[in-house]
Coordinates of C-alpha atoms in Angstrom, one line a residue:
X1 CA 93.0 -96.3 -16.6
X2 CA 95.7 -96.7 -19.4
X3 CA 97.6 -93.7 -20.9
X4 CA 98.2 -93.5 -24.5
X5 CA 100.9 -90.8 -25.5
X6 CA 99.9 -88.6 -22.5
X7 CA 96.1 -88.8 -23.0
X8 CA 94.1 -90.6 -20.7
X9 CA 91.6 -93.1 -22.1
X10 CA 88.2 -94.1 -20.4
X11 CA 86.5 -97.2 -20.5
X12 CA 83.0 -96.5 -21.2
X13 CA 79.9 -99.0 -21.0
X14 CA 78.1 -99.7 -24.2
X15 CA 77.7 -96.2 -25.8
X16 CA 77.8 -94.3 -28.9
X17 CA 80.8 -92.2 -30.2
X18 CA 79.6 -88.9 -28.7
X19 CA 79.6 -90.4 -25.3
X20 CA 83.1 -91.9 -25.8
X21 CA 84.3 -88.4 -26.9
X22 CA 82.4 -86.9 -23.8
X23 CA 84.3 -89.4 -21.6
X24 CA 87.5 -88.5 -23.3
X25 CA 86.9 -84.8 -22.6
X26 CA 86.1 -85.3 -18.9
X27 CA 89.1 -87.5 -18.4
X28 CA 91.6 -85.2 -19.9
X29 CA 90.2 -81.6 -19.2
X30 CA 92.2 -79.2 -16.9
X31 CA 88.9 -77.7 -15.7
X32 CA 85.9 -79.4 -13.7
X33 CA 83.3 -80.6 -16.1
X34 CA 79.8 -79.3 -16.0
X35 CA 77.6 -81.9 -17.6
X36 CA 74.4 -81.3 -19.4
X37 CA 72.8 -84.7 -18.8
X38 CA 69.0 -85.0 -19.2
X39 CA 69.1 -88.7 -19.7
X40 CA 71.6 -89.3 -16.7
X41 CA 74.1 -91.2 -18.9
X42 CA 76.7 -89.0 -17.5
X43 CA 76.2 -89.2 -14.0
X44 CA 75.6 -92.9 -14.3
X45 CA 79.0 -93.5 -16.0
X46 CA 80.8 -91.2 -13.5
X47 CA 79.3 -93.1 -10.6
X48 CA 80.6 -96.3 -12.0
X49 CA 84.0 -94.8 -12.8
X50 CA 84.4 -93.3 -9.4
X51 CA 82.7 -95.5 -6.8
X52 CA 86.0 -97.1 -5.9
X53 CA 87.3 -93.8 -4.9
X54 CA 84.7 -93.0 -2.2
X55 CA 82.5 -90.9 -4.6
X56 CA 79.9 -88.5 -3.0
X57 CA 76.9 -87.2 -4.5
X58 CA 75.1 -84.1 -3.1
X59 CA 72.7 -81.4 -4.3
X60 CA 72.8 -77.6 -3.7
X61 CA 69.6 -78.1 -1.8
X62 CA 71.1 -80.8 0.3
X63 CA 71.3 -79.5 3.9
X64 CA 75.1 -78.7 4.9
X65 CA 76.4 -79.9 1.5
X66 CA 79.4 -77.7 1.9
X67 CA 80.6 -79.7 4.8
X68 CA 80.8 -82.8 2.3
X69 CA 82.4 -80.7 -0.3
X70 CA 84.9 -79.5 2.4
X71 CA 85.6 -83.2 3.4
X72 CA 86.2 -84.2 -0.3
X73 CA 88.6 -81.2 -0.8
X74 CA 90.5 -82.1 2.3
X75 CA 90.6 -86.1 1.7
X76 CA 91.0 -85.9 -2.1
X77 CA 87.7 -87.7 -2.8
X78 CA 85.5 -87.3 -6.0
X79 CA 82.1 -85.5 -5.6
X80 CA 79.2 -84.7 -7.9
X81 CA 76.9 -82.0 -7.4
X82 CA 73.7 -83.0 -9.2
X83 CA 70.6 -81.5 -10.4
X84 CA 72.2 -77.9 -10.7
X85 CA 69.9 -75.1 -12.0
X86 CA 71.5 -72.1 -14.0
X87 CA 73.1 -70.5 -11.0
X88 CA 75.8 -71.7 -9.1
X89 CA 76.3 -70.9 -5.3
X90 CA 78.9 -68.0 -4.8
X91 CA 80.6 -69.9 -2.0
X92 CA 81.7 -72.7 -4.8
X93 CA 83.4 -69.9 -6.8
X94 CA 87.0 -70.6 -5.4
X95 CA 86.5 -74.3 -6.0
X96 CA 85.3 -73.8 -9.6
X97 CA 88.5 -71.4 -10.3
X98 CA 90.8 -73.9 -8.5
X99 CA 91.9 -70.9 -6.5
X100 CA 94.6 -72.4 -4.3
X101 CA 97.0 -70.6 -2.0
X102 CA 100.4 -72.1 -1.0
X103 CA 101.0 -72.0 2.6
X104 CA 104.4 -73.9 3.7
X105 CA 104.3 -77.2 2.1
X106 CA 100.3 -77.4 1.8
X107 CA 97.9 -75.9 -0.6
X108 CA 94.8 -74.0 0.9
X109 CA 91.5 -73.3 -0.7
X110 CA 89.1 -70.6 0.9
X111 CA 85.5 -72.2 1.0
X112 CA 83.2 -69.6 2.4
X113 CA 84.7 -68.0 5.4
X114 CA 86.9 -71.3 6.1
X115 CA 90.3 -72.1 4.6
X116 CA 90.5 -75.8 3.9
X117 CA 93.6 -78.0 3.1
X118 CA 93.4 -79.0 -0.6
X119 CA 94.4 -82.6 -1.7
X120 CA 95.3 -82.6 -5.4
X121 CA 93.4 -85.8 -5.9
X122 CA 90.3 -83.8 -5.2
X123 CA 87.8 -84.0 -8.2
X124 CA 84.6 -82.1 -8.6
X125 CA 81.8 -83.1 -11.3
X126 CA 78.9 -80.8 -11.9
X127 CA 75.6 -82.1 -13.5
X128 CA 72.4 -80.5 -14.6
X129 CA 69.4 -82.2 -16.0
X130 CA 68.5 -79.1 -17.9
X131 CA 68.3 -79.9 -21.7
X132 CA 69.7 -76.3 -22.6
X133 CA 71.1 -74.4 -19.5
X134 CA 72.3 -70.8 -19.7
X135 CA 75.3 -70.1 -17.4
X136 CA 76.9 -66.9 -16.9
X137 CA 80.3 -66.5 -18.7
X138 CA 82.3 -66.8 -15.8
X139 CA 80.9 -70.3 -14.9
X140 CA 81.5 -71.3 -18.6
X141 CA 85.1 -70.0 -18.5
X142 CA 85.7 -72.0 -15.2
X143 CA 84.0 -75.4 -16.3
X144 CA 84.2 -77.6 -19.3
X145 CA 80.7 -77.8 -20.5
X146 CA 80.0 -81.4 -21.7
X147 CA 76.7 -82.2 -23.4
X148 CA 75.5 -85.9 -22.8
X149 CA 72.2 -85.5 -24.4
X150 CA 71.5 -88.4 -26.4
X151 CA 71.1 -87.7 -30.3
X152 CA 69.2 -90.2 -32.4
X153 CA 72.3 -91.4 -34.1
X154 CA 73.7 -92.0 -30.6
X155 CA 70.6 -93.9 -29.5
X156 CA 70.7 -96.1 -32.6
X157 CA 74.5 -96.9 -31.9
X158 CA 73.5 -97.8 -28.1
X159 CA 70.6 -99.9 -29.2
X160 CA 72.6 -101.8 -31.7
X161 CA 75.5 -102.4 -29.3
X162 CA 73.0 -103.9 -26.6
X163 CA 71.4 -106.2 -29.2
X164 CA 75.0 -107.5 -30.3
X165 CA 76.2 -107.6 -26.8
X166 CA 73.1 -109.8 -26.0
X167 CA 73.1 -111.9 -29.1
X168 CA 76.9 -112.0 -29.8
X169 CA 78.8 -110.7 -26.7
X170 CA 82.2 -111.9 -28.6
X171 CA 81.4 -109.4 -31.4
X172 CA 80.8 -106.6 -29.1
X173 CA 84.1 -107.3 -27.2
X174 CA 86.0 -107.5 -30.4
X175 CA 84.1 -104.0 -31.6
X176 CA 85.1 -102.4 -28.2
X177 CA 88.8 -103.4 -28.8
X178 CA 89.0 -102.2 -32.2
X179 CA 87.5 -98.8 -31.2
X180 CA 90.1 -98.4 -28.4
X181 CA 92.9 -99.4 -30.8
X182 CA 91.5 -97.0 -33.4
X183 CA 91.5 -94.2 -30.8
X184 CA 94.8 -95.1 -29.6
X185 CA 96.2 -95.0 -33.0
X186 CA 94.7 -91.5 -33.7
X187 CA 96.4 -90.4 -30.5
X188 CA 99.8 -91.7 -31.7
X189 CA 99.4 -90.2 -35.1
X190 CA 98.6 -86.8 -33.8
X191 CA 101.6 -87.1 -31.6
X192 CA 103.8 -87.9 -34.4
X193 CA 102.5 -85.3 -36.6
X194 CA 103.0 -82.7 -33.7
X195 CA 106.6 -84.1 -33.3
X196 CA 107.2 -83.7 -37.1
X197 CA 106.0 -80.0 -37.3

């Protein structure tokens, strides 16, 4: 994934402006993303983006899901916890808080009653299909809430992009390139303004 002036850019499939913004937030956030994703656009994008990195997908109802979370933490692999309700298992609290302890040269994270070696490449994604979830303030403070709910304008943009891609794929590619260039210029402009101030 290319970097433009310190900000990571993310290649999204045919999508609307809000989805692109959501992707940029997920790629550049310091906290784990918690996606409100009733139409499954966010989880499909994450799955496509992370499949080469050994992505695992679990649910809180999956038997022994904590074993898979533990393995991902140790091996630095990405994991999605999907179909979450409005409450999060208390055992995941140190993971959400990124509460690591330095022991010698290694980082340790407490997961339940275990101490697990923490690989900095570990990536956690949380996803809910609930359209309007209400999480306790602690969860909201520890996660970046990202709303992938499709708007009417977003749906129009997606359908238009699909038609153009089908009819004139060269124009759709040119459009995608121009959007990426425009976003890169905005980031550069912001960087120059920040340096000037």
